[in-house]
């Protein structure tokens, strides 16, 4: 069967690219559906930009988690670290001791500290990543509640200026009912997202480290036989993830302007769901980094769509769960349709008749 | 003697959870010597130990199911709290709509909730076994949507389960000195033990977890086994939900068994099981679950700031996992060997008297190393 396939001159798509294409097509279909059903709101560019404006932190968290997931690990502490960073930075800014730069360094420092801890314990002491990052999550949540319990609004003028800073795109916008032209607005967090996406995509695609991560995630044993320093690669993937979570915390604070216990809650689950929708498998070794933002966009579009449809709040969670179910099944079906030998394994007998 | 040695080797995986339990008991005894005191209130035993057994009953049941799922599918089910909430919502609705509440009603309601648990398990199991989805991703669906389903079944915020029988199931039956959830847990553990002793389940699950392809070549259908473990997980979560809802006396669809999957996974890991599947020890998981409950109560007893409890718990877990990690063990073994060789060289040159002292020094280091 394989010889028949190879007779065509075309090179086969890699699994990563196939899943990425599926994710892209799903997103385009989803957004197209949204455009058709709710042209009033989704036609505006501002709606699209708002997905980025208000969820910049989630995008960044997803990127960091993506690196770890491609390396075959998992980090469920990202949401809690993000929340801890927001509260720590808010307290630093409120105490009047530091300026915005010191808050940024604090954010990076907290993220780096968690990343180093996870990386060392997981890579060099070979402890199961789930347990260590679970402990990291507990640690971050405990520190967060120890620091401050009530919501803390940052009133420092320099930071408020940064929070309210908006970049207008003069050539893109809508005309409202009164005939006044309103340009589209994006927040500085969106630029950070774009920069990080480009940076990480280059890192994963063309750098030695990125290729090592794919190799380690695919098969640790053969990666080591190829002469890759497996432990170092895993270590740095967690450090990057922690650092990214720190950045995302700062961006979260820049978006909302307040430290709160609930900040970044369930980000880890949302980030895992986004990555899965973006075609990055939890097993590791498969996935395109650009799938992470695409998956997040899909998730956010679904949420936005359900909100626009005016579904009861309890049904929202069920509907988004059902859509996630459909995506997962679709991915699984496509992946198993690829290799016929796998096809026979992956399906119950009643689905097999078609072959 | 060799037989004893193999027996001890078989028990070596219990070393970690048992040593943690001992450390926690010592800490508690230092805090107050009356730790083991048990008092009789209204004809039932109360005290620190009964409270731990009482509080951990759901966690123990869930960690049994989690052990099986982890061993067979090499992944974790993160929707256990939600499936418990859904199945107990069905139980509560049945009991509330049944009119007069008798023991029969409760039993039928419990069986119906077990069927609901089976359905949920079948949903997750189909995704994992037939569609080859990673367990964590497959169960993420119910994790995100499960509480809403439970709320819709409830129809309103936390319906109250006010009847005599559920109250007794949640606390004590008059005349029986042990709280009922503890009895139910023991019965459940006994049933699981009998099933594992009399059937091939353990062998099949371990075979599938170690190598699914090899298991398939040997005539075990890995898909069936993984599906079966998810069904069992569904039953476990239904039983846990039943106990939890009777304990609480009301069905709070938002907070019932919230985030218990973290504790259950932790219990599995503390019990010396690998989270990557393969051989498993239910005993270890059960001890691990009780250890977690004891840790929570110890932190409360030590009057740790309630806000900081999670951080302390995290530090405890990290220290524990570092001590138990294979790399550290090997390192200590190496140190021990080196010390032995040095002592051996030293003893060749020196007389026996100093040698004796040196050996005793290595013995103490060896104990630390373990």
XYZ file of C-alpha atoms in Angstrom:
725
model
C 0.000 0.000 0.000
C 2.837 2.309 0.841
C 4.498 1.611 -2.514
C 1.369 2.846 -4.280
C 1.543 6.072 -2.359
C 5.185 6.672 -3.079
C 4.636 6.292 -6.816
C 3.183 9.783 -6.729
C 5.973 12.330 -6.795
C 4.407 14.480 -4.084
C 6.060 14.434 -0.698
C 3.778 13.468 2.114
C 2.742 16.074 4.621
C 4.246 15.605 8.021
C 1.865 14.931 10.883
C 2.604 18.357 12.356
C 1.683 20.168 9.192
C -1.416 18.078 8.605
C -2.734 18.815 12.098
C -1.827 22.466 11.675
C -3.749 22.580 8.408
C -6.768 20.982 10.066
C -6.596 23.562 12.841
C -6.347 26.391 10.311
C -9.261 25.098 8.246
C -11.389 24.665 11.362
C -10.631 28.215 12.435
C -11.468 29.637 8.998
C -14.716 27.644 8.901
C -15.571 28.737 12.423
C -14.941 32.383 11.723
C -16.779 32.134 8.406
C -19.762 30.654 10.210
C -19.592 33.467 12.751
C -19.471 36.032 9.951
C -22.520 34.545 8.273
C -24.602 34.145 11.411
C -23.685 37.395 13.157
C -22.508 39.798 10.443
C -23.212 42.800 12.633
C -20.535 42.113 15.194
C -18.064 39.787 13.524
C -17.760 41.883 10.341
C -16.013 44.579 12.323
C -12.276 44.329 12.545
C -12.480 45.557 16.105
C -14.167 42.309 17.175
C -11.252 40.366 15.815
C -8.727 42.648 17.486
C -10.622 42.479 20.767
C -10.027 38.742 20.843
C -6.354 39.642 21.091
C -6.807 42.727 23.247
C -8.563 41.006 26.094
C -6.899 37.599 25.877
C -3.285 38.513 25.196
C -2.192 36.725 28.378
C -3.889 33.486 27.311
C -2.139 33.612 23.932
C 1.243 33.995 25.617
C 0.613 31.214 28.147
C -0.413 28.919 25.297
C 2.852 29.611 23.458
C 4.964 28.630 26.437
C 2.931 25.513 27.099
C 3.214 24.596 23.429
C 7.008 24.337 23.685
C 6.726 22.034 26.687
C 3.999 19.939 25.041
C 6.059 19.455 21.881
C 8.864 18.284 24.150
C 6.556 15.619 25.534
C 5.938 17.208 28.926
C 3.180 19.154 30.554
C 3.086 22.237 32.738
C -0.165 22.839 34.608
C 1.265 25.582 36.803
C 1.173 28.281 34.124
C -2.190 29.728 35.132
C -1.283 29.945 38.805
C 2.131 31.489 38.036
C 0.381 34.044 35.829
C -1.974 34.908 38.688
C 0.893 35.134 41.193
C 2.801 37.494 38.910
C -0.171 39.823 38.539
C -0.610 40.058 42.297
C 3.114 40.452 43.053
C 3.520 43.173 40.424
C 0.365 44.951 41.592
C 1.666 44.956 45.167
C 5.074 46.233 44.071
C 3.511 49.022 42.030
C 1.052 49.927 44.785
C 3.707 50.039 47.492
C 5.333 52.851 45.553
C 8.782 51.312 45.804
C 9.221 50.311 42.205
C 8.486 51.617 38.771
C 7.052 49.792 35.778
C 10.435 48.397 34.758
C 11.084 46.855 38.145
C 7.612 45.274 38.002
C 8.478 43.803 34.614
C 11.719 42.406 36.012
C 9.842 40.994 38.992
C 7.423 39.282 36.604
C 10.271 37.791 34.593
C 12.060 36.800 37.797
C 9.073 34.938 39.250
C 8.463 33.174 35.954
C 12.128 32.270 35.634
C 12.275 30.976 39.202
C 9.318 28.660 38.641
C 10.718 27.583 35.273
C 14.136 26.794 36.747
C 12.596 24.834 39.605
C 10.358 22.785 37.318
C 13.095 22.284 34.759
C 15.688 21.124 37.262
C 13.359 18.771 39.086
C 11.843 17.289 35.941
C 14.899 17.085 33.700
C 17.715 16.282 36.095
C 15.900 14.493 38.910
C 13.527 12.720 36.492
C 10.361 13.323 38.488
C 7.017 13.097 36.720
C 6.206 16.508 35.204
C 2.534 16.365 36.157
C 3.271 16.050 39.872
C 5.998 18.682 39.965
C 4.006 21.256 38.051
C 0.980 20.414 40.207
C 3.133 21.228 43.229
C 4.254 24.390 41.445
C 0.595 25.294 40.933
C -0.169 24.772 44.628
C 2.915 26.791 45.557
C 1.942 29.686 43.304
C -1.663 29.664 44.540
C -0.530 29.496 48.159
C 1.913 32.361 47.694
C -0.778 34.360 45.905
C -3.250 34.047 48.772
C -0.487 34.701 51.306
C 0.516 37.904 49.548
C -2.866 39.512 49.361
C -6.430 38.289 49.399
C -8.539 41.205 48.273
C -8.476 42.551 44.719
C -5.799 45.204 44.382
C -6.263 47.966 41.867
C -3.074 49.623 40.648
C -3.335 53.392 40.813
C 0.250 54.306 40.007
C 0.107 56.998 37.288
C 2.870 55.599 35.083
C 1.237 52.175 35.053
C -2.258 53.555 34.470
C -0.876 55.429 31.497
C 0.584 52.180 30.189
C -2.676 50.354 30.834
C -4.708 52.920 28.957
C -2.197 53.219 26.154
C -3.898 52.309 22.893
C -2.522 52.073 19.406
C -4.953 53.260 16.776
C -4.950 51.981 13.235
C -6.171 54.997 11.247
C -6.779 53.197 7.957
C -8.893 50.437 9.450
C -12.123 51.027 11.242
C -15.856 51.385 11.107
C -18.290 54.221 10.691
C -20.880 54.311 13.432
C -24.524 55.361 13.170
C -23.729 59.033 13.587
C -21.348 58.879 10.661
C -18.236 59.255 12.796
C -15.261 57.162 11.782
C -13.885 55.061 14.639
C -10.432 53.644 14.038
C -9.525 50.188 15.288
C -7.639 50.005 18.532
C -5.076 47.535 19.688
C -3.339 47.341 23.028
C 0.434 47.012 23.492
C -0.116 43.445 24.725
C -1.082 42.426 21.201
C 2.303 43.562 19.903
C 3.974 41.463 22.586
C 1.903 38.497 21.451
C 2.876 38.971 17.820
C 6.564 39.426 18.671
C 6.571 36.326 20.851
C 4.767 34.237 18.237
C 7.340 35.201 15.605
C 10.217 34.667 18.015
C 9.012 31.260 19.179
C 8.135 30.130 15.679
C 11.685 30.947 14.549
C 13.064 29.263 17.655
C 11.125 26.073 17.103
C 11.513 25.933 13.349
C 15.095 26.909 12.655
C 17.133 26.848 15.824
C 19.040 23.837 17.089
C 17.095 23.977 20.345
C 13.740 23.792 18.563
C 14.744 20.763 16.521
C 16.064 19.123 19.655
C 12.718 19.683 21.364
C 10.903 17.930 18.502
C 13.372 15.056 18.590
C 13.114 14.649 22.359
C 9.332 14.817 22.277
C 9.109 12.267 19.489
C 11.367 9.655 21.023
C 13.598 10.354 23.962
C 15.708 7.249 23.507
C 16.555 7.812 19.871
C 17.140 11.502 20.514
C 19.807 10.548 22.998
C 21.336 8.124 20.547
C 21.550 10.957 18.029
C 23.707 12.824 20.503
C 21.135 15.311 21.721
C 21.464 16.461 25.292
C 17.988 15.328 26.326
C 18.091 16.618 29.885
C 19.284 20.056 28.880
C 16.600 20.319 26.200
C 13.822 19.403 28.630
C 15.283 21.770 31.219
C 15.269 24.716 28.848
C 11.772 23.940 27.561
C 10.432 24.303 31.105
C 12.500 27.439 31.722
C 11.023 28.974 28.585
C 7.529 27.977 29.676
C 7.998 29.542 33.112
C 9.436 32.723 31.650
C 6.511 32.960 29.246
C 4.063 32.514 32.114
C 5.813 35.429 33.871
C 5.458 37.635 30.798
C 1.822 36.657 30.454
C 1.200 37.683 34.061
C 2.564 41.139 33.364
C 0.451 41.409 30.206
C -2.593 40.259 32.191
C -1.962 43.060 34.663
C -1.582 45.487 31.771
C -4.980 44.394 30.437
C -7.006 44.416 33.637
C -4.969 46.717 35.848
C -5.704 44.836 39.055
C -4.253 41.968 40.995
C -6.868 39.399 41.974
C -6.949 35.863 43.322
C -8.994 34.723 40.354
C -6.477 35.996 37.826
C -5.294 33.332 35.449
C -7.619 30.738 36.949
C -8.108 27.728 34.675
C -5.635 29.192 32.188
C -3.774 25.890 32.169
C -6.875 23.984 31.059
C -7.767 26.621 28.462
C -4.183 26.573 27.210
C -4.155 22.774 26.931
C -7.492 22.864 25.083
C -6.183 25.573 22.732
C -3.037 23.621 22.001
C -5.009 20.477 21.291
C -7.267 22.403 18.926
C -4.146 23.820 17.313
C -2.921 20.330 16.532
C -0.272 19.914 19.213
C -0.472 16.476 20.730
C 0.118 15.843 24.420
C 2.325 12.871 23.527
C 4.947 15.218 22.189
C 6.958 15.512 19.018
C 4.018 16.583 16.890
C 2.712 20.075 16.323
C 3.445 23.365 14.699
C 4.036 26.282 17.043
C 1.783 28.494 14.923
C -0.988 26.064 15.835
C -1.002 27.459 19.376
C -2.340 30.938 18.460
C -4.671 29.398 15.868
C -6.083 27.025 18.478
C -6.522 29.856 20.974
C -8.304 31.932 18.340
C -10.623 29.011 17.599
C -11.435 28.577 21.287
C -12.080 32.292 21.737
C -14.189 32.479 18.571
C -16.325 29.616 19.854
C -16.822 31.408 23.166
C -17.595 34.667 21.405
C -20.016 32.928 19.076
C -21.873 31.284 21.945
C -22.044 34.597 23.755
C -23.353 36.327 20.635
C -25.992 33.638 20.202
C -27.264 34.487 23.672
C -27.122 30.935 24.988
C -27.812 30.461 28.673
C -24.596 30.646 30.658
C -24.760 27.020 31.753
C -25.264 25.789 28.224
C -22.210 27.779 27.116
C -19.831 25.420 28.892
C -21.657 22.387 27.511
C -21.654 23.712 23.950
C -17.957 24.559 24.057
C -17.303 21.102 25.489
C -19.267 19.523 22.639
C -17.347 21.520 20.040
C -14.076 20.467 21.657
C -15.349 16.889 21.436
C -16.069 17.279 17.723
C -12.599 18.690 17.058
C -10.858 15.966 18.969
C -12.804 13.255 17.160
C -12.175 14.929 13.790
C -8.436 15.113 14.471
C -8.390 11.512 15.557
C -10.313 10.350 12.480
C -8.072 12.260 10.095
C -4.934 11.009 11.788
C -6.072 7.428 11.607
C -7.279 7.760 8.015
C -3.700 8.639 7.083
C -2.159 5.270 7.656
C -4.425 2.451 6.601
C -2.656 0.075 8.929
C -3.465 2.398 11.786
C -6.972 2.793 10.439
C -7.771 -0.812 11.118
C -6.484 -0.497 14.656
C -8.152 2.739 15.521
C -11.751 1.962 14.627
C -14.429 -0.364 15.878
C -15.530 -3.002 13.417
C -18.711 -1.188 12.356
C -16.681 1.692 10.974
C -14.248 -0.536 9.150
C -16.549 -1.735 6.370
C -15.739 1.211 4.160
C -12.122 0.425 3.467
C 14.772 -16.221 55.171
C 14.846 -15.777 51.362
C 11.075 -15.983 51.347
C 10.891 -13.156 53.843
C 13.281 -11.176 51.704
C 11.157 -11.538 48.564
C 8.127 -10.544 50.591
C 9.905 -7.421 51.769
C 10.942 -6.702 48.194
C 7.306 -6.962 47.164
C 6.474 -4.362 49.777
C 9.291 -1.978 48.811
C 6.959 0.198 46.701
C 5.016 0.948 49.877
C 8.128 2.411 51.480
C 7.454 5.958 50.301
C 3.801 6.327 51.391
C 4.366 4.518 54.682
C 7.424 6.577 55.594
C 5.494 9.767 54.868
C 2.656 8.529 57.057
C 5.105 7.824 59.886
C 6.718 11.269 59.536
C 3.305 12.934 59.660
C 2.299 10.948 62.752
C 5.567 11.930 64.470
C 4.990 15.606 63.637
C 1.470 15.337 65.028
C 2.658 13.625 68.187
C 5.244 16.360 68.752
C 2.511 18.937 68.401
C 0.329 17.199 70.967
C 0.559 13.790 72.570
C -3.204 13.289 72.525
C -3.207 12.751 68.778
C -4.591 9.246 68.916
C -7.249 10.000 71.474
C -10.679 8.860 70.395
C -13.815 10.127 72.081
C -17.342 8.749 72.020
C -19.954 11.282 70.960
C -23.550 10.097 70.546
C -22.451 6.513 70.287
C -19.805 6.988 67.601
C -16.051 7.351 67.614
C -14.635 10.780 66.936
C -11.063 11.971 67.060
C -8.182 12.710 64.732
C -7.840 9.277 63.167
C -11.604 8.670 62.616
C -11.830 12.157 61.141
C -9.061 11.397 58.650
C -10.738 8.115 57.680
C -14.048 9.971 57.392
C -12.696 12.891 55.382
C -10.657 10.823 52.943
C -13.406 8.344 52.029
C -14.234 9.866 48.618
C -10.586 10.461 47.829
C -9.716 6.828 48.556
C -12.450 5.526 46.267
C -11.490 7.901 43.488
C -7.795 7.102 43.806
C -8.562 3.394 43.351
C -10.225 4.150 40.023
C -7.495 6.593 39.095
C -4.845 3.939 39.724
C -6.516 1.557 37.275
C -6.990 4.258 34.630
C -3.412 5.463 35.016
C -2.020 1.952 34.840
C -3.900 0.943 31.699
C -4.153 4.126 29.653
C -0.904 5.835 30.722
C -2.825 9.017 31.360
C -5.075 10.580 33.939
C -8.799 11.187 34.103
C -9.309 14.815 35.131
C -13.115 14.738 34.981
C -13.688 12.562 38.065
C -15.039 15.370 40.236
C -17.406 16.448 37.480
C -18.654 12.937 36.785
C -19.219 12.508 40.520
C -21.216 15.733 40.518
C -23.353 14.619 37.548
C -24.122 11.135 38.868
C -24.920 12.445 42.345
C -27.191 15.092 40.794
C -29.169 12.266 39.194
C -29.278 10.449 42.546
C -30.542 13.572 44.320
C -33.207 14.206 41.684
C -34.420 10.617 41.904
C -34.649 10.753 45.693
C -36.366 14.137 45.729
C -38.947 13.062 43.151
C -39.561 9.641 44.681
C -41.901 10.932 47.371
C -41.484 8.838 50.483
C -37.839 8.028 51.109
C -37.136 4.458 52.110
C -33.964 2.417 52.058
C -35.193 0.960 48.788
C -35.430 4.415 47.174
C -31.899 5.256 48.209
C -30.631 1.951 46.866
C -32.389 2.360 43.512
C -31.162 5.948 43.301
C -27.643 4.794 44.013
C -27.853 2.145 41.288
C -29.188 4.719 38.824
C -26.322 7.050 39.670
C -23.912 4.144 39.126
C -25.438 3.656 35.677
C -24.907 7.360 35.020
C -21.298 6.920 36.108
C -20.982 4.005 33.685
C -22.338 6.155 30.859
C -19.832 8.899 31.645
C -17.064 6.332 31.848
C -18.158 4.912 28.504
C -18.049 8.392 26.970
C -14.492 9.004 28.164
C -13.455 5.428 27.467
C -14.709 5.519 23.879
C -12.675 8.627 23.187
C -9.546 7.207 24.770
C -9.667 3.645 23.527
C -11.376 3.780 20.149
C -10.391 7.246 18.999
C -6.867 7.151 20.438
C -7.191 10.492 22.198
C -4.885 11.142 25.136
C -6.851 10.593 28.374
C -6.224 14.074 29.727
C -7.534 15.711 26.562
C -10.513 13.372 26.311
C -11.575 14.041 29.886
C -10.937 17.768 29.505
C -14.295 17.915 27.662
C -16.284 16.808 30.695
C -14.037 18.809 32.997
C -15.094 21.963 31.151
C -18.770 21.111 30.679
C -19.594 18.679 33.478
C -20.543 21.116 36.216
C -23.008 22.847 33.907
C -24.648 19.523 33.107
C -24.948 18.826 36.839
C -26.482 22.252 37.378
C -29.021 21.718 34.601
C -30.002 18.351 36.101
C -30.394 20.059 39.478
C -32.495 22.808 37.970
C -31.668 25.176 40.801
C -28.843 26.088 43.127
C -27.995 23.250 45.556
C -31.148 21.188 46.220
C -31.226 19.994 49.815
C -31.275 16.294 50.595
C -33.133 16.337 53.888
C -34.156 12.855 54.892
C -33.292 10.537 57.711
C -31.578 7.815 55.676
C -29.192 10.038 53.734
C -28.364 11.819 56.933
C -27.426 8.469 58.453
C -25.380 7.495 55.403
C -23.545 10.784 55.683
C -22.859 10.569 59.423
C -23.592 7.571 61.660
C -26.164 4.828 61.925
C -27.410 4.635 65.540
C -25.880 1.645 67.276
C -22.870 1.468 64.957
C -19.859 3.185 66.494
C -18.111 3.873 63.180
C -19.168 6.629 60.814
C -20.984 5.226 57.777
C -18.710 6.679 55.030
C -15.799 4.788 56.594
C -17.789 1.542 56.462
C -18.787 2.176 52.844
C -15.153 2.854 51.937
C -13.998 -0.343 53.600
C -16.707 -2.314 51.791
C -15.682 -0.764 48.485
C -12.013 -1.551 49.101
C -12.959 -5.138 49.989
C -14.968 -5.514 46.776
C -12.073 -4.173 44.711
C -9.645 -6.475 46.510
C -11.850 -9.498 45.826
C -12.205 -8.536 42.162
C -8.461 -8.104 41.770
C -7.759 -11.406 43.558
C -10.278 -13.511 41.680
C -10.057 -12.094 38.157
C -7.293 -11.477 35.659
C -7.930 -7.738 35.731
C -4.626 -6.855 37.365
C -2.596 -8.918 34.923
C -4.403 -7.544 31.889
C -4.252 -3.933 33.036
C -0.544 -4.178 33.787
C 0.141 -5.897 30.474
C -1.696 -3.183 28.558
C -0.001 -0.424 30.522
C 3.499 -1.799 30.044
C 3.204 -2.426 26.315
C -0.141 -2.287 24.455
C 1.244 -3.819 21.261
C 2.807 -6.724 23.113
C -0.426 -7.213 25.030
C -2.339 -7.291 21.743
C 0.012 -9.886 20.306
C -0.653 -11.988 23.370
C -4.371 -11.940 22.793
C -5.400 -9.145 25.130
C -7.437 -6.430 23.493
C -5.903 -3.195 24.841
C -8.897 -1.135 23.749
C -11.296 -3.305 25.710
C -9.138 -3.163 28.820
C -8.726 0.615 28.659
C -12.470 0.983 28.081
C -13.114 -1.265 31.069
C -10.883 0.810 33.346
C -12.772 3.939 32.373
C -16.068 2.183 33.132
C -14.701 1.256 36.566
C -13.562 4.849 37.027
C -17.138 5.951 36.279
C -18.510 3.618 38.958
C -15.857 4.836 41.428
C -16.795 8.461 40.804
C -20.503 7.640 41.179
C -19.847 5.986 44.565
C -17.661 8.926 45.637
C -20.353 11.366 44.532
C -22.970 9.363 46.485
C -20.889 9.547 49.662
C -20.002 13.204 49.166
C -23.583 14.303 48.587
C -24.852 12.381 51.598
C -22.096 13.861 53.741
C -22.922 17.386 52.652
C -26.703 16.897 52.812
C -27.104 19.064 49.722
C -25.996 18.933 46.125
C -23.785 21.907 45.400
C -23.055 21.403 41.709
C -20.257 24.002 41.696
C -18.224 22.896 44.701
C -18.979 19.180 45.072
C -15.685 17.253 44.711
C -14.041 20.324 43.212
C -10.416 19.849 42.087
C -10.334 16.422 43.691
C -8.623 15.011 40.598
C -5.425 16.774 41.616
C -5.479 15.046 44.992
C -6.381 11.713 43.408
C -3.504 11.898 40.928
C -1.224 12.921 43.771
C -2.402 9.924 45.797
C -1.568 7.637 42.895
C 1.911 9.126 42.602
C 2.505 9.085 46.356
C 1.561 5.413 46.382
C 4.671 4.675 44.370
C 2.832 4.190 41.070
C 4.249 5.468 37.833
C 2.019 8.004 36.110
C 3.227 6.566 32.808
C 1.309 3.328 33.272
C 2.348 -0.221 33.924
C 2.559 -1.953 37.273
C 0.314 -0.584 39.926
C -0.381 -0.937 43.614
C -3.869 -0.156 44.855
C -2.668 -0.438 48.471
C -0.119 2.286 47.814
C -2.752 4.579 46.337
C -5.072 4.043 49.304
C -2.291 4.845 51.759
C -1.376 7.826 49.576
C -4.949 9.127 49.729
C -5.062 8.844 53.520
C -1.650 10.532 53.660
C -2.949 13.514 51.713
C -5.942 13.891 54.007
C -3.647 13.561 57.017
C -1.306 16.186 55.573
C -4.215 18.601 55.095
C -5.402 18.050 58.654
C -1.866 18.229 60.056
C -1.363 21.626 58.468
C -4.639 22.767 60.015
C -3.600 21.310 63.376
C -0.249 23.084 63.255
C -2.264 26.291 62.889
C -0.659 27.190 59.594
C -2.124 30.337 58.110
C -5.043 29.035 55.991
C -3.911 31.139 53.060
C -0.498 29.498 53.069
C -1.671 25.887 53.364
C -1.382 25.245 49.658
C 2.189 26.559 49.575
C 3.184 24.293 52.477
C 1.536 21.367 50.759
C 3.492 22.150 47.603
C 6.806 22.300 49.458
C 5.991 18.992 51.142
C 5.181 17.335 47.798
C 8.343 18.662 46.178
C 10.591 17.474 49.028
C 8.876 14.102 48.976
C 9.227 13.628 45.240
C 12.871 14.734 45.329
C 13.680 12.190 48.038
C 11.813 9.487 46.134
C 13.219 10.343 42.710
C 15.323 7.630 41.032
C 18.281 9.958 40.457
C 18.601 10.865 44.125
C 18.280 7.221 45.126
C 21.041 6.204 42.737
C 23.188 9.070 43.961
C 22.843 7.984 47.574
C 23.561 4.411 46.586
C 26.775 5.563 44.910
C 27.756 7.570 47.973
C 27.087 4.524 50.091
C 29.191 2.291 47.853
C 32.039 4.777 47.871
C 31.931 5.012 51.636
C 32.001 1.232 51.813
C 35.027 0.914 49.562
C 36.872 3.594 51.533
C 36.060 1.782 54.734
C 37.146 -1.511 53.218
C 40.528 -0.036 52.211
C 40.887 1.585 55.574
C 40.108 -1.621 57.415
C 42.758 -3.542 55.441
C 45.418 -1.171 56.740
C 44.081 -0.634 60.227
C 43.249 -2.967 63.041
C 39.765 -4.307 63.671
C 38.879 -1.925 66.488
C 38.707 1.207 64.312
C 37.047 -0.769 61.558
C 34.101 -1.483 63.800
C 33.544 2.214 64.417
C 33.861 3.033 60.721
C 31.271 0.445 59.782
C 28.797 1.916 62.194
C 29.318 5.341 60.557
C 28.479 3.917 57.138
C 25.402 2.321 58.567
C 24.026 5.637 59.700
C 24.775 7.233 56.313
C 23.072 4.302 54.695
C 19.938 4.923 56.674
C 19.966 8.557 55.652
C 20.402 7.511 52.054
C 17.317 5.407 52.073
